[in-house]
Amino acid sequence: MLRSLVGSEMCIRDRLNEKIGIKQSAAQVESDMREIETASVDDYLKESTHLEKLHNEIADTDAVLADMEDMLTSFQNSLGNISSEIKHLQDESLSMKLKLRNRKAVEAKLRQFIDAVALPPDLISNVCESEVNEAYLEFIVALNKKMSCLKDDRARSTLAFQDVEPELEKLRCKAAARIRDFLMQKLDQLRMKRTNIQIIQQNVLLKYKYFNTFLAAHAPETSVEIRANYVDTMSRYYHSKFRTYVQSLLKLRVEVASKDDLVGVGSERNSGGLFGSKKSVATRTSVFSLGERNKVLEEVGTDSIIPHIASETKVKYGFEVLFRSMLHLLCESATTEYLFTHQFFGRMDSIFHQIFAKTIGVFMETIEGFLGDCYDAVGLLLMIRLTRDHQLIMSRRRVPVLDGTFDRVNLSLWPRFKKVFDANLESVSNPRDSPTVNDTHPHFISRKYAELAGSIHCLNQGVDNEMLTANMSHFLAAMEKRLCTMSSSLAGGRKNSHIFLINNYDVILAILKERNITCNDTEKLEKLLASATGAFVEDELQGHFGKMIGFVKEVEPMVQAGNLEGIPYNEDYIGLLLSEFSGGWQAAIDKVNNAVMKYFTNFKNGMDILKHVLTQLLLYYTRFLDIIKTCLLYTSPSPRDS
């Protein structure tokens, strides 16, 4: 049938392609369509059996599909019910899990509470009967846990706690009493003679420091008693040992300076009467010299002096050496005790201060006793440096408990140093007895000042204390004034005065340079020396070449101003000056050389001065020749006139 339809379609297409009239073609197509329709009906009739069979198969298939649809719908409903059941089971599982977790938490809390409330017989017997030793610590730790847990108000409100509370209180009292007896016994060992305190502290007491922690938490009155006993014991120990050590140490002291040891004071008076042999030390400079005394600064941090060993060697020390030993011992003891008390009693600085109050009192009393009769400025400044160095050591150790003591020491040392310093300054600026000056040599006042200035500047290096620097500037100004006054009283006129100043400034500078000191004072001294040297050179040249120098000073300004006609000297006088200089300059220089070697004991300084004299003479002579050349050019006839 499909083939016939295809053929009919092709027939119709052929008809339409033919070139005939439209009506004729339409009729022809209509005729063809009827034929095709008839043929199609025949084909359908022939295939009716197959179509019926196909229809039946489709109906059967629809029935099967309907059954499957019903089955799938039923299965879908079953799945929905299963999902609901699974969700229900999941909710039930979460609920059971939460209940289980809550029950476990309750069980843990309950177990903890039961463990805390329950007092096992072995714990009671161990606390009450066992020997107090390291194993006893475990029993106290267990008891402390029970008591700490039962401090909660909710736990205390339970019937179980009320039942066990009396027994727990008895056990607490028993443990506190046994611990008290044990610690008191250990503290009694500290009172025994020849006991190594640090060994007991480190190897015994610190091992049982938990006992004190337990007492502080559950028996505070007993803890206070233990602490008071320890404070009293250690206070007595340190006070006794330190006082004995200081007394032994002071036997090694040698007095360095007396009240007569002042920079501006000096005489040769005897203090022992007509036949006395005790000579005053007022003119000596060793009192003000630092010398080997600064080695005590290098010994900071080393062991203290052992008095009985030092006494056997019969060595004596300045007080600053003894001060360093006392300060070192105090710092070491304070560090050890501070660290121990913080570990054993907790961070309570008050315990340390209670222990060391008497010891520090002995230390300060010793210092005050020394300062009341101390006139040693160098020693005082050394003690100030030692205090500063030890304070830095304690700061690096992070042990601040001696800061107040260091402040007290400084408040004692600085005023005394200022008083001694002012006494030396006063002895220079307002002398009661002005020492006589008989020659131009360096005076002992200059030497003593130089030694004191060198010592103070050396000890101030690296510290740069502005007060010291300012005081030394005032001292130098007073010395300058004093030396000028002394030089003016010297016989021999200006020349000897200048020589005296040069020698004194030179010796001061030499001593300061020997100490490797460079500061504002040395710069000022160099200027003063240069000024005095320049004045001496002028005076010396004036004595030998006075006419020439006078001529240069008088005529040179006229020449520079171009006023050659106003020169009051003729050629004969100028020739005479030139002739005198040419004939006598060598002899004059020899005299100057001899004078310089005679006046100045410092060879190097003498050579510098001689060089300065020759240089200045050469300058004057050069200026003299320039004046002569200018005058000759002015007076000579011009070529036009000739």
XYZ file of C-alpha atoms in Angstrom:
642
model
C 0.000 0.000 0.000
C 2.840 2.337 0.737
C 4.357 1.579 -2.643
C 1.080 2.458 -4.394
C 0.912 5.705 -2.499
C 4.443 6.500 -3.514
C 3.601 5.636 -7.088
C 0.461 7.778 -7.062
C 2.480 10.654 -5.676
C 4.920 10.300 -8.513
C 2.068 10.135 -11.023
C 0.578 13.326 -9.645
C 3.971 15.010 -9.752
C 4.316 13.957 -13.416
C 0.948 15.368 -14.228
C 1.800 18.661 -12.657
C 5.034 18.789 -14.608
C 3.313 18.330 -17.900
C 2.560 21.491 -19.811
C -1.190 21.209 -20.181
C -4.074 23.351 -19.113
C -4.864 23.805 -15.435
C -8.418 22.522 -15.696
C -7.347 19.529 -17.627
C -4.625 18.902 -15.095
C -7.019 19.260 -12.142
C -9.405 16.771 -13.675
C -6.594 14.397 -14.325
C -5.308 14.740 -10.710
C -8.762 14.222 -9.277
C -9.124 11.060 -11.375
C -5.774 9.855 -10.151
C -6.721 10.572 -6.495
C -9.847 8.446 -6.795
C -7.860 5.601 -8.123
C -5.372 5.908 -5.315
C -8.135 6.079 -2.700
C -9.716 2.973 -4.077
C -6.413 1.191 -4.062
C -5.802 2.291 -0.418
C -9.142 0.949 0.751
C -8.318 -2.365 -0.806
C -4.975 -2.386 0.949
C -6.609 -1.658 4.324
C -9.045 -4.425 3.851
C -6.271 -6.830 3.026
C -4.351 -5.764 6.210
C -7.389 -5.696 8.559
C -6.369 -8.969 10.230
C -2.931 -7.643 11.085
C -4.342 -4.359 12.393
C -6.776 -6.182 14.645
C -3.959 -8.302 15.976
C -1.909 -5.105 16.581
C -4.847 -3.540 18.390
C -5.189 -6.534 20.668
C -1.475 -6.501 21.441
C -1.652 -2.786 22.340
C -4.628 -3.454 24.635
C -2.734 -6.263 26.368
C 0.274 -4.018 26.771
C -1.880 -1.281 28.301
C -3.226 -3.769 30.844
C 0.285 -4.898 31.774
C 1.438 -1.312 32.117
C -1.562 -0.506 34.294
C -0.656 -3.419 36.576
C 2.939 -2.208 36.740
C 1.721 1.318 37.526
C -0.335 -0.022 40.401
C 2.611 -2.047 41.652
C 4.999 0.942 41.451
C 2.494 3.174 43.205
C 2.240 0.580 45.987
C 6.052 0.349 46.134
C 6.321 4.151 46.325
C 3.909 4.221 49.217
C 5.935 1.502 50.949
C 9.145 3.510 50.470
C 7.514 6.571 52.017
C 6.560 4.526 55.060
C 10.132 3.157 55.330
C 11.594 6.717 55.156
C 9.331 7.805 57.985
C 10.413 4.822 60.022
C 14.100 5.567 59.319
C 13.655 9.193 60.396
C 11.927 8.026 63.538
C 14.752 5.581 64.249
C 17.299 8.356 63.657
C 15.537 10.655 66.114
C 15.423 7.840 68.609
C 19.161 7.209 68.096
C 20.046 10.890 68.684
C 17.917 10.964 71.763
C 19.567 7.825 73.113
C 23.030 9.231 72.306
C 22.260 12.473 74.164
C 20.899 10.520 77.115
C 24.031 8.355 77.102
C 26.331 11.374 77.039
C 24.401 13.046 79.830
C 24.512 9.893 81.868
C 28.258 9.591 81.314
C 28.735 13.210 82.353
C 26.609 12.653 85.416
C 28.505 9.478 86.111
C 31.865 11.320 85.860
C 30.644 14.088 88.120
C 29.163 11.606 90.493
C 32.304 9.502 90.465
C 34.409 12.630 91.080
C 32.114 13.694 93.898
C 32.120 10.194 95.379
C 35.910 10.057 95.093
C 36.120 13.470 96.745
C 33.661 12.681 99.502
C 34.811 9.197 100.183
C 37.677 8.839 102.637
C 39.474 5.585 101.925
C 40.774 3.858 105.048
C 44.282 3.645 103.576
C 44.378 7.439 103.038
C 43.315 8.028 106.629
C 45.905 5.622 108.002
C 48.662 7.019 105.759
C 47.951 10.619 106.721
C 47.748 9.803 110.399
C 50.426 7.164 110.812
C 52.896 7.103 107.907
C 56.317 8.699 108.267
C 56.543 12.249 106.913
C 58.859 11.957 103.941
C 58.710 12.253 100.169
C 56.060 9.499 99.962
C 53.950 11.461 102.432
C 53.691 14.207 99.819
C 51.444 11.951 97.709
C 49.008 11.509 100.610
C 48.862 15.268 101.150
C 48.273 15.837 97.430
C 45.337 13.369 97.535
C 43.932 15.028 100.659
C 44.311 18.463 99.097
C 42.343 17.352 96.027
C 39.471 16.129 98.231
C 39.390 19.345 100.232
C 39.624 21.524 97.137
C 36.730 19.683 95.458
C 34.544 20.013 98.549
C 34.996 23.773 98.759
C 32.178 24.153 96.213
C 28.954 25.368 97.853
C 26.845 22.812 95.964
C 29.061 20.001 97.207
C 28.904 21.294 100.757
C 25.117 21.275 100.684
C 24.920 17.527 100.041
C 24.131 14.978 102.755
C 27.205 12.987 101.795
C 29.488 15.930 102.590
C 27.726 16.581 105.859
C 28.370 12.967 106.824
C 32.080 13.085 105.938
C 32.864 16.667 106.989
C 33.778 15.903 110.618
C 36.174 13.144 109.579
C 37.686 15.333 106.859
C 38.247 18.180 109.330
C 39.967 15.795 111.761
C 42.163 14.543 108.924
C 43.038 18.142 107.913
C 44.026 19.046 111.463
C 46.095 15.886 111.799
C 47.911 16.501 108.504
C 48.547 20.177 109.376
C 49.925 19.226 112.790
C 52.264 16.577 111.397
C 53.471 18.882 108.612
C 54.047 21.675 111.143
C 56.157 19.411 113.349
C 58.135 18.204 110.347
C 58.856 21.705 108.987
C 59.671 23.059 112.437
C 62.191 20.264 112.828
C 63.796 21.186 109.510
C 63.859 24.874 110.451
C 65.562 23.996 113.727
C 68.426 22.584 111.672
C 69.015 26.078 110.333
C 69.839 27.237 113.857
C 72.589 24.686 114.344
C 76.173 25.880 114.169
C 78.241 25.178 111.081
C 75.132 24.339 109.108
C 75.185 24.891 105.361
C 72.036 26.946 104.985
C 71.849 26.673 101.210
C 72.014 22.865 101.254
C 69.088 22.685 103.664
C 67.156 25.225 101.615
C 67.746 23.623 98.235
C 67.887 19.909 99.101
C 65.410 19.745 101.980
C 62.978 22.633 102.242
C 62.344 23.116 98.514
C 61.747 19.382 98.183
C 58.840 19.722 100.626
C 57.553 23.134 99.538
C 54.164 21.545 98.733
C 53.690 21.103 102.480
C 53.739 24.887 102.847
C 51.366 25.225 99.891
C 48.935 22.869 101.641
C 49.222 24.801 104.900
C 48.703 28.133 103.154
C 45.482 26.803 101.593
C 44.002 24.773 104.461
C 45.797 25.885 107.623
C 46.802 29.543 107.120
C 47.494 30.156 110.813
C 50.025 27.312 110.792
C 51.549 28.634 107.554
C 51.971 32.064 109.173
C 53.657 30.403 112.154
C 56.080 28.520 109.885
C 56.848 31.704 107.960
C 57.414 33.708 111.155
C 59.734 31.022 112.496
C 61.721 30.971 109.254
C 61.934 34.772 109.124
C 63.156 34.949 112.723
C 65.699 32.174 112.184
C 67.168 33.594 108.977
C 67.078 37.162 110.272
C 69.175 36.130 113.259
C 71.496 34.091 111.043
C 72.212 36.804 108.463
C 72.442 39.539 111.102
C 74.931 37.593 113.207
C 77.065 36.423 110.284
C 77.139 39.792 108.564
C 77.914 41.712 111.746
C 80.769 39.326 112.596
C 82.105 39.553 109.040
C 81.998 43.363 109.046
C 83.761 43.559 112.401
C 86.529 41.288 111.140
C 86.737 43.188 107.892
C 87.104 46.602 109.522
C 90.250 45.388 111.270
C 91.878 45.316 107.828
C 91.095 48.953 107.101
C 93.789 51.547 106.555
C 93.025 55.254 106.705
C 93.811 56.944 103.421
C 93.053 60.608 104.077
C 92.575 62.933 107.012
C 90.798 66.265 107.351
C 94.081 68.074 106.584
C 94.372 66.378 103.192
C 93.080 69.188 101.022
C 94.271 70.395 97.626
C 94.843 73.969 98.734
C 96.414 73.178 102.099
C 100.006 72.251 102.656
C 102.727 72.988 105.122
C 105.679 71.362 106.751
C 104.449 71.768 110.304
C 105.127 69.008 112.789
C 102.264 67.779 114.895
C 104.282 66.064 117.570
C 105.725 69.077 119.370
C 109.290 70.241 119.335
C 110.729 66.740 119.260
C 107.768 65.164 117.503
C 108.329 62.916 114.545
C 104.764 62.784 113.201
C 104.924 64.873 110.080
C 101.816 66.226 108.388
C 100.820 64.538 105.151
C 99.198 67.684 103.804
C 101.657 68.046 100.924
C 101.453 64.462 99.703
C 99.624 63.748 96.454
C 99.008 60.001 96.909
C 95.804 60.814 98.783
C 94.299 62.144 95.556
C 95.905 59.668 93.164
C 93.771 56.849 91.775
C 96.776 54.628 91.097
C 95.973 50.970 91.659
C 92.812 51.735 93.613
C 90.606 51.467 90.531
C 91.383 47.739 90.391
C 88.571 47.320 92.893
C 86.180 48.065 90.013
C 87.618 45.133 88.076
C 86.967 42.871 91.071
C 83.204 43.462 90.980
C 81.522 40.063 90.979
C 84.505 38.216 92.439
C 84.548 36.571 95.864
C 84.618 38.710 98.985
C 87.721 39.044 101.147
C 88.169 36.277 103.727
C 89.215 38.229 106.843
C 91.280 35.577 108.635
C 93.292 34.802 105.490
C 93.875 38.503 104.826
C 94.895 39.087 108.446
C 97.516 36.363 108.188
C 99.109 38.149 105.235
C 98.919 41.443 107.183
C 97.488 43.233 104.158
C 95.550 46.440 104.760
C 92.881 47.826 102.451
C 91.197 51.103 101.760
C 87.572 51.232 102.817
C 86.348 50.991 99.216
C 87.838 47.469 99.006
C 86.099 46.451 102.205
C 82.924 48.113 100.933
C 83.031 46.000 97.769
C 83.372 42.818 99.824
C 80.435 43.783 102.041
C 78.330 44.768 99.048
C 79.172 41.556 97.190
C 78.287 39.417 100.198
C 75.035 41.317 100.676
C 74.064 40.950 96.991
C 74.872 37.241 96.862
C 72.989 36.514 100.095
C 70.055 38.632 98.981
C 69.864 36.867 95.603
C 69.938 33.405 97.167
C 67.340 34.271 99.804
C 65.083 36.125 97.366
C 64.948 33.172 94.971
C 64.350 30.670 97.784
C 61.568 32.634 99.496
C 59.812 33.161 96.169
C 59.929 29.443 95.452
C 58.972 28.274 98.942
C 56.576 30.955 100.187
C 55.438 32.493 96.906
C 56.071 35.961 95.505
C 56.116 37.879 98.785
C 58.885 40.523 98.884
C 57.827 41.430 102.415
C 59.378 38.172 103.676
C 62.769 39.160 102.254
C 62.619 42.634 103.790
C 61.706 41.164 107.185
C 64.672 38.796 106.997
C 67.243 41.366 105.872
C 66.045 44.416 107.815
C 68.626 43.992 110.590
C 71.402 42.947 108.200
C 70.870 45.987 106.001
C 70.768 48.058 109.182
C 74.264 46.814 110.110
C 75.471 47.581 106.582
C 74.092 51.118 106.608
C 75.360 51.709 110.162
C 78.852 50.693 109.042
C 78.725 53.054 106.075
C 77.403 55.951 108.150
C 80.113 55.360 110.738
C 82.770 55.516 108.030
C 81.310 58.581 106.311
C 81.211 60.592 109.523
C 85.008 60.845 109.485
C 85.785 60.334 105.798
C 87.805 62.885 103.827
C 88.786 60.607 100.949
C 87.105 62.011 97.820
C 88.561 59.323 95.558
C 87.428 56.530 97.859
C 83.928 57.987 98.059
C 83.671 58.165 94.281
C 84.911 54.580 94.013
C 82.188 53.517 96.442
C 79.594 55.337 94.316
C 80.819 53.473 91.232
C 80.763 50.162 93.123
C 77.184 50.802 94.216
C 76.188 51.506 90.629
C 77.934 48.379 89.311
C 76.302 46.106 91.898
C 72.923 47.663 91.212
C 73.357 46.773 87.530
C 74.246 43.194 88.506
C 71.079 42.868 90.589
C 69.055 44.413 87.783
C 70.383 41.842 85.300
C 69.441 39.111 87.782
C 65.957 40.647 88.048
C 66.245 40.785 91.814
C 64.892 44.246 92.730
C 64.723 43.852 96.514
C 67.942 45.834 97.167
C 66.955 48.861 95.088
C 65.899 50.726 98.212
C 69.216 49.884 99.886
C 71.191 51.130 96.893
C 69.221 54.369 96.989
C 69.978 54.789 100.699
C 73.684 54.192 100.064
C 73.739 56.764 97.263
C 71.880 59.260 99.430
C 74.626 58.835 102.028
C 77.637 58.797 99.671
C 76.827 61.696 97.346
C 76.309 64.357 100.050
C 79.516 63.299 101.787
C 81.435 63.355 98.517
C 80.046 66.810 97.774
C 81.090 68.003 101.215
C 84.648 66.699 100.811
C 84.823 68.044 97.252
C 83.586 71.467 98.368
C 86.168 71.473 101.173
C 88.930 70.943 98.593
C 87.417 73.586 96.339
C 87.171 75.988 99.250
C 90.802 75.326 100.165
C 91.763 76.555 96.706
C 89.343 79.409 96.183
C 89.423 80.827 99.735
C 92.628 79.610 101.385
C 93.088 80.271 105.082
C 96.849 79.911 104.851
C 98.305 80.978 101.533
C 101.432 78.878 100.926
C 104.506 80.909 100.108
C 105.920 80.735 96.575
C 109.714 80.878 96.524
C 110.486 79.598 93.032
C 108.949 78.947 89.652
C 108.827 75.183 89.963
C 105.472 73.344 89.898
C 103.683 73.882 93.189
C 102.386 70.974 95.250
C 98.872 72.421 94.965
C 99.005 71.868 91.205
C 100.192 68.312 91.655
C 97.453 67.518 94.160
C 94.818 69.145 91.960
C 96.056 67.221 88.928
C 95.914 63.905 90.794
C 92.413 64.621 92.124
C 91.145 65.848 88.751
C 92.665 62.831 87.016
C 91.034 60.458 89.501
C 87.609 62.069 89.225
C 87.690 62.272 85.433
C 88.827 58.626 85.186
C 85.998 57.440 87.419
C 83.523 59.575 85.502
C 84.440 58.007 82.160
C 81.589 55.843 80.919
C 79.257 57.394 83.487
C 79.377 61.027 82.314
C 77.833 62.477 85.429
C 76.977 66.064 84.513
C 77.209 67.243 88.119
C 80.790 65.995 88.389
C 81.702 67.618 85.071
C 80.249 70.963 86.167
C 81.982 70.782 89.565
C 85.330 70.042 87.940
C 84.889 73.071 85.666
C 84.358 75.245 88.754
C 87.388 73.647 90.392
C 89.579 74.410 87.376
C 88.411 78.026 87.359
C 89.322 78.282 91.056
C 92.734 76.711 90.368
C 93.369 79.159 87.534
C 92.557 82.061 89.811
C 94.680 80.637 92.646
C 97.718 80.051 90.420
C 97.463 83.541 88.977
C 97.349 84.972 92.494
C 100.358 82.907 93.544
C 102.295 83.851 90.416
C 101.702 87.562 91.028
C 103.222 87.227 94.509
C 106.396 85.708 93.085
C 109.470 87.941 92.996
C 111.042 88.576 89.612
C 108.258 90.317 87.763
C 106.161 89.209 84.838
C 108.718 86.794 83.498
C 108.835 84.622 86.611
C 105.070 84.818 86.856
C 104.720 83.392 83.359
C 107.311 80.706 84.080
C 105.445 79.683 87.213
C 102.140 79.413 85.338
C 103.715 77.445 82.493
C 105.311 74.930 84.852
C 102.111 74.443 86.830
C 99.801 74.164 83.828
C 102.276 71.804 82.208
C 102.449 69.455 85.205
C 98.663 69.377 85.450
C 98.305 68.573 81.753
C 101.054 65.967 81.899
C 99.331 64.097 84.730
C 95.937 64.244 82.989
C 97.384 63.042 79.694
C 99.191 60.263 81.511
C 95.719 59.103 82.655
C 94.482 59.289 79.011
C 91.954 61.977 79.894
C 90.496 64.167 77.201
C 87.722 66.539 78.214
C 86.751 70.204 78.345
C 89.143 70.763 81.249
C 92.155 69.516 79.285
C 91.198 71.744 76.355
C 90.986 74.748 78.662
C 94.318 73.892 80.278
C 95.958 73.673 76.868
C 94.648 77.160 76.070
C 95.926 78.483 79.411
C 99.322 76.903 78.795
C 99.466 78.332 75.277
C 98.558 81.789 76.594
C 101.211 81.688 79.330
C 103.763 80.313 76.869
C 103.022 83.087 74.391
C 103.459 85.726 77.104
C 106.769 84.177 78.207
C 108.035 84.077 74.627
C 107.217 87.754 74.187
C 108.959 88.644 77.428
C 112.022 86.577 76.576
C 112.354 88.036 73.083
C 111.745 91.504 74.454
C 114.726 91.091 76.754
C 117.119 90.201 73.943
C 115.605 91.825 70.856
C 113.601 94.612 72.443
C 114.688 97.385 70.053
C 113.897 95.408 66.939
C 110.567 94.204 68.288
C 109.664 97.727 69.438
C 110.578 99.064 65.987
C 108.417 96.425 64.260
C 105.412 97.052 66.475
C 105.673 100.829 66.045
C 106.514 101.074 62.355
C 104.544 98.168 60.891
C 101.111 99.837 61.331
C 102.455 102.979 59.552
C 103.735 100.890 56.671
C 100.431 99.042 56.380
C 98.607 102.396 56.397
C 100.951 103.796 53.703
C 102.210 106.553 55.990
C 105.903 106.088 55.202
C 106.670 109.780 55.616
C 105.590 109.613 59.248
C 108.190 106.988 60.218
C 110.316 108.695 62.915
C 113.461 106.644 62.190
C 116.171 107.285 59.617
C 118.241 104.855 57.657
C 121.133 105.007 60.117
C 118.963 103.818 62.977
C 117.543 101.007 60.901
C 121.049 100.001 59.847
C 122.129 100.017 63.476
C 119.223 97.682 64.396
C 120.136 95.369 61.567
C 123.766 95.360 62.556
C 122.996 94.659 66.224
C 120.722 91.755 65.289
C 123.259 90.259 62.877
C 126.010 90.446 65.434
C 124.171 89.236 68.510
C 121.334 86.911 67.532
C 123.339 83.710 68.035
C 124.497 84.700 71.528
C 120.963 85.763 72.377
C 119.557 82.425 71.259
C 122.124 80.597 73.391
C 121.035 82.649 76.384
C 117.391 81.878 75.634
C 118.202 78.191 75.354
C 120.023 78.190 78.689
C 117.196 80.087 80.310
C 114.600 77.661 79.001
C 116.587 74.663 80.225
C 116.917 76.370 83.599
C 113.336 77.496 84.063
C 111.445 74.460 82.786
C 112.098 71.081 84.369
C 110.039 69.239 81.766
C 112.473 68.717 78.906
C 109.750 68.180 76.306
C 107.944 71.306 77.384
C 111.243 73.216 77.347
C 111.927 72.122 73.796
C 108.440 73.158 72.726
C 108.922 76.572 74.319
C 112.334 77.007 72.684
C 110.818 76.089 69.338
C 108.089 78.625 69.978
C 110.708 81.306 70.820
C 112.651 80.643 67.619
C 109.497 80.603 65.524
C 108.322 83.896 66.983
C 111.793 85.417 66.523
C 111.799 84.339 62.901
C 108.400 85.954 62.413
C 109.592 89.228 63.973
C 112.747 89.202 61.870
C 110.749 88.507 58.690
C 108.434 91.399 59.474
C 111.508 93.577 60.216
C 113.009 92.755 56.812
C 109.718 93.456 55.047
C 109.613 96.907 56.674
C 113.207 97.590 55.620
C 112.475 96.591 52.008
C 109.437 98.838 51.886
C 111.376 101.793 53.307
C 114.284 101.318 50.879
C 111.930 101.213 47.898
C 110.328 104.425 49.089
C 113.572 106.332 49.588
C 115.440 105.082 46.471
C 115.414 107.546 43.458
C 113.373 106.645 40.407
C 115.050 106.198 36.949
C 113.388 109.417 35.695
C 115.046 111.432 38.451
C 118.432 110.047 37.599
